[in-house]
Coordinates of C-alpha atoms in Angstrom, one line a residue:
M889 CA 31.1 133.2 181.9
H890 CA 27.9 131.4 182.6
E891 CA 29.7 128.6 185.0
T892 CA 31.2 131.9 186.4
E893 CA 27.8 132.9 187.0
Q894 CA 26.8 130.1 188.5
V895 CA 29.9 129.9 191.1
L896 CA 29.8 133.7 192.3
E897 CA 25.7 132.9 193.2
K898 CA 26.9 129.3 195.0
A899 CA 29.6 131.8 197.0
H900 CA 27.2 134.6 197.3
S901 CA 24.3 132.1 199.0
I902 CA 27.1 130.2 201.1
A903 CA 28.5 134.0 202.4
S904 CA 24.5 135.1 202.8
K905 CA 24.1 132.2 205.2
S906 CA 26.8 133.4 207.7
R907 CA 25.2 137.6 207.8
T908 CA 22.4 138.9 209.6
S909 CA 20.1 141.4 207.7
H910 CA 22.2 144.2 209.7
G911 CA 25.6 142.5 208.5
L912 CA 26.3 141.1 211.9
I913 CA 28.0 137.6 212.1
K914 CA 25.8 134.9 212.4
R915 CA 27.5 132.0 212.0
V916 CA 31.7 131.9 212.7
F917 CA 32.3 128.4 211.3
N918 CA 30.7 127.4 208.2
P919 CA 30.9 123.5 206.8
A920 CA 34.9 123.5 205.8
T921 CA 33.4 120.9 202.6
P922 CA 31.6 123.1 201.0
S923 CA 33.6 126.5 201.5
R924 CA 37.0 124.6 200.0
K925 CA 35.1 124.1 197.2
I926 CA 33.5 127.2 196.4
H927 CA 36.9 128.5 197.3
S928 CA 38.6 126.0 194.6
Q929 CA 35.9 127.2 192.2
L930 CA 36.8 130.5 192.5
D931 CA 40.2 130.1 191.5
N932 CA 39.5 128.4 188.7
C933 CA 36.9 131.2 187.7
I934 CA 39.4 133.7 188.2
T935 CA 41.9 131.6 186.0
D936 CA 39.5 130.9 183.3
V937 CA 38.8 134.8 183.1
S938 CA 42.4 136.0 183.1
W939 CA 42.9 133.6 180.8
L940 CA 40.2 134.8 178.6
L941 CA 41.2 138.2 178.9
R942 CA 44.7 137.7 178.2
V943 CA 44.1 136.0 175.2
S944 CA 41.3 138.6 174.2
A945 CA 43.5 141.9 174.7
T946 CA 46.1 140.4 171.2
R947 CA 45.8 143.3 169.7
R948 CA 46.8 145.9 172.6
H949 CA 50.1 143.4 173.5
D950 CA 51.3 143.5 169.4
G951 CA 53.6 146.8 170.3
G952 CA 52.2 148.6 167.5
E953 CA 53.7 149.4 164.4
G954 CA 57.1 147.6 164.1
G955 CA 57.0 146.7 167.5
D956 CA 57.3 143.8 169.5
S957 CA 57.7 144.8 172.8
D958 CA 54.5 142.6 174.1
D959 CA 54.6 140.3 171.0
D960 CA 55.2 137.2 173.1
D961 CA 53.3 137.2 176.3
D962 CA 50.3 135.4 175.3
V963 CA 52.9 132.6 174.6
G964 CA 53.1 130.2 177.1
L965 CA 49.9 130.9 178.8
G966 CA 48.9 127.1 178.8
L967 CA 45.2 125.9 179.0
P968 CA 43.0 127.8 181.3
P969 CA 40.6 125.5 183.9
I970 CA 37.7 125.1 181.9
A971 CA 39.2 123.3 179.2
A972 CA 40.5 121.0 181.0
N973 CA 38.2 117.9 180.6
E974 CA 38.6 119.1 176.5
P975 CA 42.5 120.7 176.0
I976 CA 41.6 121.3 172.3
L977 CA 39.2 123.9 173.5
G978 CA 41.6 126.0 174.7
L979 CA 44.0 126.0 171.7
I980 CA 40.7 126.7 169.2
W981 CA 39.5 129.6 171.5
E982 CA 43.4 131.0 171.5
A983 CA 43.5 130.3 167.9
V984 CA 40.2 132.1 167.2
A985 CA 40.9 135.4 169.6
K986 CA 44.1 136.0 167.5
L987 CA 42.2 135.4 164.0
Q988 CA 39.7 138.0 165.4
N989 CA 42.0 140.7 167.4
G990 CA 45.4 139.8 166.1
S991 CA 47.9 141.4 163.9
L992 CA 48.4 139.9 160.1
E993 CA 51.7 138.1 161.2
K994 CA 49.4 136.1 164.1
R995 CA 46.4 136.0 162.2
T996 CA 48.3 134.0 159.6
S997 CA 49.8 132.0 162.3
A998 CA 46.7 131.2 163.8
A999 CA 45.0 130.2 160.5
S1000 CA 47.6 127.7 160.1
E1001 CA 46.9 126.1 163.5
L1002 CA 43.2 125.8 162.5
V1003 CA 44.2 123.9 159.5
S1004 CA 46.3 121.8 161.6
L1005 CA 43.6 121.0 164.2
A1006 CA 40.8 120.1 161.4
S1007 CA 43.0 118.2 159.6
D1008 CA 43.5 115.5 162.6
N1009 CA 40.0 114.6 163.1
D1010 CA 36.2 115.4 162.4
R1011 CA 35.7 116.2 166.1
N1012 CA 38.0 119.1 165.9
W1013 CA 36.5 120.7 162.8
K1014 CA 33.4 120.7 164.1
L1015 CA 34.2 122.1 167.2
I1016 CA 36.2 124.9 165.0
I1017 CA 32.9 125.6 163.5
E1018 CA 30.9 126.0 166.8
E1019 CA 33.2 127.9 168.5
G1020 CA 32.7 130.5 166.1
G1021 CA 36.3 130.3 163.8
V1022 CA 34.3 130.3 159.9
G1023 CA 33.7 134.2 160.0
P1024 CA 37.3 135.0 161.2
L1025 CA 38.6 132.2 158.7
L1026 CA 36.6 134.2 155.6
K1027 CA 37.9 137.4 156.6
L1028 CA 41.2 136.0 156.3
N1029 CA 40.5 134.4 152.9
A1030 CA 42.0 131.5 154.2
V1031 CA 41.0 129.1 151.5
K1032 CA 42.6 125.6 152.9
A1033 CA 41.2 126.1 156.1
I1034 CA 38.0 126.7 155.2
L1035 CA 38.2 123.7 152.8
L1036 CA 39.0 121.6 155.4
L1037 CA 35.6 122.8 157.2
A1038 CA 33.4 122.1 154.7
R1039 CA 33.2 118.3 155.4
D1040 CA 29.8 117.7 155.1
S1041 CA 26.5 119.4 154.0
E1042 CA 25.5 120.9 157.5
S1043 CA 28.9 122.4 157.7
V1044 CA 28.6 124.0 154.0
E1045 CA 25.4 125.3 154.6
K1046 CA 26.9 127.3 158.2
L1047 CA 29.7 128.4 156.0
V1048 CA 27.4 130.1 153.2
Q1049 CA 25.5 131.4 156.2
A1050 CA 28.5 132.7 157.6
G1051 CA 29.3 134.7 154.2
V1052 CA 31.3 132.7 152.2
C1053 CA 29.8 133.3 148.8
S1054 CA 30.5 137.1 149.4
I1055 CA 33.9 136.8 150.1
F1056 CA 34.8 134.4 147.5
A1057 CA 33.3 136.4 144.6
K1058 CA 35.0 139.2 146.1
V1059 CA 38.6 137.4 145.9
L1060 CA 37.3 136.3 142.3
K1061 CA 37.3 139.5 141.3
E1062 CA 40.1 141.0 142.7
G1063 CA 42.7 138.4 144.4
P1064 CA 46.3 137.0 142.8
M1065 CA 45.2 134.2 140.3
K1066 CA 46.7 131.8 142.3
V1067 CA 44.5 132.8 145.2
Q1068 CA 41.2 132.9 142.6
A1069 CA 42.1 129.1 141.5
S1070 CA 42.3 127.9 145.2
V1071 CA 38.8 129.6 145.5
A1072 CA 37.5 128.6 142.7
N1073 CA 38.4 125.0 143.0
A1074 CA 37.1 125.6 146.8
V1075 CA 33.7 126.5 145.0
A1076 CA 33.2 123.2 143.0
E1077 CA 34.4 121.5 146.3
L1078 CA 31.3 123.3 148.4
V1079 CA 28.8 122.9 145.8
D1080 CA 29.5 119.5 145.7
K1081 CA 28.7 118.9 149.3
Y1082 CA 25.6 121.0 149.4
L1083 CA 23.8 121.6 146.5
P1084 CA 21.5 124.6 147.7
C1085 CA 24.2 127.0 147.8
Q1086 CA 24.3 127.0 143.9
D1087 CA 21.6 130.3 144.4
E1088 CA 23.8 131.6 146.3
F1089 CA 26.9 131.9 144.3
A1090 CA 24.9 132.8 141.3
Q1091 CA 23.4 135.7 143.4
H1092 CA 27.0 136.5 144.0
N1093 CA 28.0 136.8 140.9
V1094 CA 30.3 133.8 141.1
V1095 CA 29.1 132.4 137.5
R1096 CA 29.9 135.6 135.7
L1097 CA 33.4 135.6 137.7
L1098 CA 34.1 132.1 136.3
V1099 CA 33.3 132.4 132.7
A1100 CA 35.2 135.5 132.7
H1101 CA 38.6 133.5 134.3
L1102 CA 37.2 130.8 131.4
A1103 CA 37.3 133.5 128.8
F1104 CA 40.5 135.3 129.4
E1105 CA 42.9 134.7 126.8
T1106 CA 40.9 131.7 125.4
L1107 CA 39.2 132.6 122.4
E1108 CA 41.3 134.2 119.5
E1109 CA 38.8 137.7 119.7
H1110 CA 39.7 138.3 122.9
S1111 CA 43.2 139.3 122.2
N1112 CA 41.3 141.8 119.9
N1113 CA 39.4 143.4 122.9
K1114 CA 41.2 143.1 125.9
N1115 CA 37.7 145.0 127.8
Q1116 CA 36.4 141.8 128.2
M1117 CA 37.1 141.0 131.6
H1118 CA 35.8 144.6 132.4
N1119 CA 32.2 143.3 130.2
T1120 CA 32.4 140.1 131.7
T1121 CA 33.2 140.9 135.4
Q1122 CA 30.9 143.9 136.2
S1123 CA 29.2 143.1 139.6
H1124 CA 25.9 142.3 140.1
H1125 CA 24.7 142.9 143.6
G1126 CA 20.4 141.6 142.7
G1127 CA 19.0 138.9 144.8
D1128 CA 17.8 136.3 141.9
A1129 CA 20.1 134.1 140.9
A1130 CA 17.6 133.5 136.7
A1131 CA 18.5 137.8 136.8
V1132 CA 22.0 137.3 136.1
H1133 CA 23.4 137.2 132.9
P1134 CA 26.6 136.7 131.6
A1135 CA 29.0 139.0 129.7
G1136 CA 28.1 138.3 125.8
N1137 CA 24.5 138.2 125.7
G1138 CA 23.2 141.8 125.5
H1139 CA 21.5 142.2 128.5
L1140 CA 23.5 143.4 131.4
S1141 CA 21.4 143.9 134.4
H1142 CA 21.0 147.5 135.8
Q1143 CA 22.0 146.7 138.9
Q1144 CA 25.5 146.0 137.7
H1145 CA 28.4 148.3 138.1
P1146 CA 32.0 148.7 136.5
Q1147 CA 34.4 147.1 139.3
G1148 CA 38.3 148.6 139.3
S1149 CA 39.6 144.9 138.9
S1150 CA 39.2 144.7 135.3
S1151 CA 41.8 147.8 134.9
G1152 CA 44.6 148.2 132.6
A1153 CA 47.2 147.6 135.1
S1154 CA 45.1 144.4 136.7
L1155 CA 44.6 142.7 133.0
K1156 CA 48.7 143.3 132.5
G1157 CA 49.4 141.9 135.8
R1158 CA 47.0 139.0 134.8
E1159 CA 48.9 138.3 131.4
S1160 CA 52.0 138.1 133.1
E1161 CA 51.2 135.3 135.3
D1162 CA 53.0 132.3 134.7
P1163 CA 51.2 129.1 131.6
E1164 CA 50.6 127.2 134.6
T1165 CA 48.9 129.6 137.3
K1166 CA 46.8 130.4 133.8
A1167 CA 46.2 126.9 133.2
A1168 CA 45.4 126.2 136.7
M1169 CA 42.9 129.1 137.2
K1170 CA 40.7 127.6 133.8
A1171 CA 40.6 123.9 135.1
M1172 CA 39.4 125.0 138.2
A1173 CA 37.5 127.7 136.6
A1174 CA 35.6 124.8 134.6
K1175 CA 35.6 122.8 137.7
A1176 CA 33.3 125.3 139.2
L1177 CA 31.1 125.7 136.8
A1178 CA 30.3 122.1 136.1
L1179 CA 29.1 121.9 139.6
L1180 CA 26.9 125.0 139.6
A1181 CA 25.2 123.9 135.9
R1182 CA 24.7 120.4 137.6
G1183 CA 21.0 120.1 137.5
H1184 CA 20.5 123.8 137.5
P1185 CA 18.8 125.1 134.3
N1186 CA 18.9 128.8 135.1
I1187 CA 22.7 128.7 135.7
C1188 CA 22.8 126.7 132.6
K1189 CA 21.1 129.6 130.9
N1190 CA 23.7 132.0 132.3
I1191 CA 26.5 130.4 131.0
T1192 CA 25.4 129.1 127.6
D1193 CA 24.5 133.0 126.9
S1194 CA 27.6 133.5 127.5
R1195 CA 30.6 133.2 125.4
A1196 CA 31.7 129.9 127.4
L1197 CA 30.5 127.7 125.1
L1198 CA 33.4 128.3 122.7
C1199 CA 35.4 128.5 125.2
F1200 CA 35.1 124.9 126.0
A1201 CA 34.8 123.9 122.7
S1202 CA 38.5 125.5 122.2
L1203 CA 39.6 124.4 125.6
L1204 CA 38.5 121.0 124.7
E1205 CA 40.8 121.3 122.0
K1206 CA 44.1 122.3 122.7
G1207 CA 43.8 122.7 126.8
P1208 CA 46.0 120.8 129.1
D1209 CA 44.4 117.5 130.2
D1210 CA 43.0 118.9 133.4
V1211 CA 41.4 121.7 131.7
R1212 CA 40.0 119.5 128.8
Y1213 CA 39.0 117.0 131.0
N1214 CA 37.1 119.7 133.4
S1215 CA 35.9 121.2 129.9
A1216 CA 34.2 118.1 128.8
I1217 CA 32.8 117.7 132.5
A1218 CA 31.0 121.0 132.3
L1219 CA 29.9 120.2 128.8
K1220 CA 28.1 117.4 129.8
E1221 CA 25.9 118.9 132.7
I1222 CA 25.0 121.3 130.6
A1223 CA 24.0 118.9 128.2
R1224 CA 22.3 117.2 130.5
V1225 CA 19.9 119.9 131.7
A1226 CA 19.7 120.5 128.0
E1227 CA 18.3 117.4 127.4
D1228 CA 15.1 117.9 130.0
D1229 CA 14.9 121.6 129.2
A1230 CA 13.3 122.3 125.9
D1231 CA 13.8 126.0 126.0
L1232 CA 17.5 125.5 127.2
R1233 CA 18.2 123.0 124.5
R1234 CA 16.8 125.6 121.7
S1235 CA 18.4 128.6 122.8
A1236 CA 21.8 126.8 124.0
F1237 CA 22.4 124.0 121.0
N1238 CA 20.5 125.6 118.3
P1239 CA 22.0 123.8 115.1
S1240 CA 22.6 126.8 113.6
S1241 CA 24.5 128.6 116.7
P1242 CA 28.3 128.5 115.7
A1243 CA 28.9 127.7 119.5
A1244 CA 26.7 124.6 119.2
K1245 CA 28.5 123.9 116.2
A1246 CA 31.9 124.3 117.8
V1247 CA 30.8 122.1 120.9
V1248 CA 29.2 119.1 119.0
D1249 CA 32.1 118.8 116.4
Q1250 CA 35.2 119.2 119.3
L1251 CA 32.8 116.0 121.2
L1252 CA 32.8 113.9 118.2
R1253 CA 36.7 114.5 117.6
V1254 CA 37.8 113.3 120.8
I1255 CA 34.4 110.5 120.5
E1256 CA 36.7 109.2 117.2
E1257 CA 40.1 109.9 118.3
G1258 CA 39.7 107.7 120.7
D1259 CA 43.2 108.6 122.7
S1260 CA 42.1 109.8 126.0
D1261 CA 39.7 107.1 127.9
R1262 CA 39.3 110.1 130.5
L1263 CA 37.6 112.1 128.0
L1264 CA 34.9 109.5 126.3
L1265 CA 33.0 109.0 129.2
P1266 CA 31.8 112.4 129.3
C1267 CA 31.8 113.2 125.8
I1268 CA 29.7 110.2 124.9
T1269 CA 27.3 111.3 127.8
A1270 CA 27.1 114.8 126.0
I1271 CA 26.3 113.4 123.3
G1272 CA 23.9 111.2 123.6
C1273 CA 22.3 114.2 125.5
L1274 CA 22.3 116.6 122.7
S1275 CA 21.4 114.0 119.8
R1276 CA 17.7 115.3 119.7
T1277 CA 18.6 118.6 118.8
F1278 CA 19.8 118.3 115.6
G1279 CA 17.8 117.6 112.7
R1280 CA 18.0 114.2 110.1
R1281 CA 21.0 115.4 108.2
R1282 CA 23.3 116.2 111.2
R1283 CA 22.5 113.0 113.2
G1284 CA 23.7 111.2 110.0
S1285 CA 27.0 111.8 111.9
L1286 CA 26.3 110.8 115.5
A1287 CA 25.9 107.0 114.1
P1288 CA 26.4 104.6 117.0
W1289 CA 29.9 103.7 115.6
E1290 CA 31.6 106.0 117.5
A1291 CA 29.6 105.1 120.7
V1292 CA 30.7 101.3 120.5
I1293 CA 34.1 101.9 119.5
A1294 CA 34.5 104.2 122.8
L1295 CA 33.2 102.2 124.7
T1296 CA 34.8 98.9 123.8
K1297 CA 38.3 101.2 125.2
F1298 CA 36.0 100.8 128.4
A1299 CA 35.5 97.3 128.5
C1300 CA 38.0 95.8 127.1
T1301 CA 40.3 93.4 129.0
E1302 CA 43.4 95.8 128.7
N1303 CA 41.3 98.4 130.6
Y1304 CA 42.3 98.5 134.4
L1305 CA 38.8 98.9 135.3
H1306 CA 37.2 96.5 132.7
M1307 CA 34.9 94.8 135.5
D1308 CA 33.7 98.6 136.7
H1309 CA 33.2 99.8 133.3
S1310 CA 31.1 96.8 131.8
R1311 CA 29.0 97.0 135.4
A1312 CA 28.5 100.5 134.4
I1313 CA 27.8 100.4 131.1
I1314 CA 25.2 97.2 131.0
N1315 CA 23.7 99.3 134.1
A1316 CA 22.8 102.2 131.5
Q1317 CA 20.5 99.4 129.9
A1318 CA 23.1 99.1 126.9
A1319 CA 22.1 95.2 126.3
K1320 CA 19.0 95.7 123.9
P1321 CA 21.1 98.2 121.7
L1322 CA 24.1 96.0 121.5
V1323 CA 22.1 93.3 120.1
Q1324 CA 20.2 95.5 117.7
L1325 CA 23.2 96.3 116.4
V1326 CA 24.5 93.0 116.1
Y1327 CA 21.2 92.0 114.3
L1328 CA 21.3 95.0 112.1
G1329 CA 24.0 97.2 112.5
E1330 CA 24.4 99.9 109.8
P1331 CA 26.7 99.8 108.1
P1332 CA 27.1 96.1 108.4
S1333 CA 31.1 96.7 109.7
I1334 CA 29.5 97.9 112.6
R1335 CA 27.8 94.6 113.5
K1336 CA 31.3 93.3 114.3
E1337 CA 32.0 96.1 116.5
A1338 CA 29.1 95.7 118.5
L1339 CA 29.6 92.0 118.6
V1340 CA 33.3 93.0 120.3
L1341 CA 31.3 95.2 122.8
L1342 CA 29.0 92.8 124.1
C1343 CA 31.6 90.1 124.3
Y1344 CA 33.5 91.8 126.3
I1345 CA 30.2 92.8 128.7
V1346 CA 29.2 88.8 129.2
R1347 CA 32.5 87.8 129.8
H1348 CA 33.4 90.4 132.2
V1349 CA 29.8 90.5 133.7
P1350 CA 28.0 87.2 133.4
E1351 CA 26.3 87.7 136.5
S1352 CA 24.6 90.6 135.6
E1353 CA 20.4 90.3 135.9
A1354 CA 20.2 92.5 132.8
L1355 CA 22.0 89.3 130.9
T1356 CA 20.8 86.2 132.6
D1357 CA 16.9 87.4 132.6
N1358 CA 17.6 88.6 128.6
D1359 CA 17.0 85.4 126.4
D1360 CA 17.8 88.4 123.6
V1361 CA 21.5 88.3 124.5
I1362 CA 22.3 84.8 124.1
S1363 CA 20.5 84.4 120.8
A1364 CA 22.2 87.0 119.3
L1365 CA 25.5 85.6 120.3
R1366 CA 24.4 82.4 119.1
W1367 CA 23.1 83.6 116.1
A1368 CA 26.6 85.6 115.3
S1369 CA 28.4 82.6 115.7
K1370 CA 27.0 81.1 113.0
N1371 CA 26.4 84.8 110.9
I1372 CA 29.3 87.0 111.1
F1373 CA 32.3 85.7 109.8
T1374 CA 34.6 85.4 112.9
E1375 CA 36.6 82.6 112.4
E1376 CA 38.5 85.9 109.9
E1377 CA 39.7 86.9 113.3
E1378 CA 40.7 84.0 115.7
E1379 CA 40.3 86.5 118.9
V1380 CA 37.0 87.8 117.9
E1381 CA 36.1 83.8 118.0
K1382 CA 37.8 82.9 120.7
L1383 CA 35.7 86.2 122.5
L1384 CA 32.7 85.1 121.3
T1385 CA 33.1 81.2 122.3
E1386 CA 34.1 82.0 125.9
A1387 CA 31.1 85.3 126.5
K1388 CA 28.8 82.6 125.1
G1389 CA 30.1 79.6 127.4
R1390 CA 30.0 82.3 130.4
L1391 CA 26.9 83.1 129.7
E1392 CA 25.1 79.5 129.3
L1393 CA 26.5 78.6 132.6
Y1394 CA 25.6 81.2 134.5
Q1395 CA 21.8 81.0 132.9
S1396 CA 22.1 77.4 133.8
R1397 CA 22.5 78.2 137.3
D1398 CA 19.3 80.2 137.2
P1399 CA 16.6 78.0 139.3
R1400 CA 14.2 78.5 136.4
G1401 CA 16.7 77.1 133.8
F1402 CA 16.7 78.1 130.0
R1403 CA 14.1 80.4 129.0

């Protein structure tokens, strides 16, 4: 419209030069080139405005209820002259106009068009955001399209400003379970790209709603209290994330109000969902909670004050693979925060707490069984972060044995990613404690296990400065070759010899020589 105004001003200027103040013709002939140019520009402006009017009048051409007399009037409109240099703009404008003014069928079709455009290249999704496509997509709950637009922190920030948090909260409270699972996944994706939106989601009660989905049919007690969804999905409209208290802590905010989504009919509908949908919902809820909890003490407090810890422990024990993994990741994120937050550590992981005991028991079980490489690392990390929360008696069960055996599964040659895992272990400063275990590990049987892990790491990444610059590592290997009876196990003896030789070779290449 700005360009149209400029063209009209130019046309008015040329016309004014041809007349006197009394309306008489002052000049019969005008220069031909400017006149033709203005005439062409006026034609283009008329075409542009006509196109915009037709596109924006979609609702008026829907033919009323069930009618389709003019339903296809906007088909084959082509591109306006204004979009000649950027044809994609015409397609985006038309789709956005349908989203704003079209029938449900047209809005759904327009959302699909924007999904297709956003999938093509990065420039398209930026144009969709710049041209006002976010708001209408949010109103339509087009989760797939919203995810495609959330490519980086800047675009996620714009989505948050457009109201994505409140829309997602409404869907998590009232939508069909399949859509709710998609929204929970979208919450995780948005938070992963833009951590500051954690507070926005918490303020819109998303944490409580996700915990409610996690608790649904998870705990045995839940079957005896079908009103739990009612308690855990009450809305909180306050502005302070720290004031949100998930159900189960006995401190519901006075600003909360019951929601109709927790009615008996709604609950019955949820119970009738197929097992795959229920599992997907729990997996995505756990994934979203893990991202929301990342580095955020207040949200971690909200989660642990609810029944979420018991849910995570139960799901880690008997849930489907994705649910178990996301539950382990969530526990890892909460444990990481608790390690540096004494208040959270005392309140959530008190040794006398049944929930804390259940969590630790399940983490230890996963580590001891060691049958899932995918679960081992987050469980080991969580146990390490929680180690200082237990007294002397409990620490006895947290001996390094489980960690050594578990890490060996990552570093062994049979593991396809053994190189990456070995680097990660050594970058986590594991060399020193492994050397100590080789010398002084108790019970003595752990010494050989620690030696095997150390040998795998040395064999795979002998060039690591943490190994080549550390005299203790090569000294421990030499000592072990004389004092640990590896000859009884040919494979261990071979592994030790190879590791020692490779480390000596790399140390000899060091310009400083042997130290």
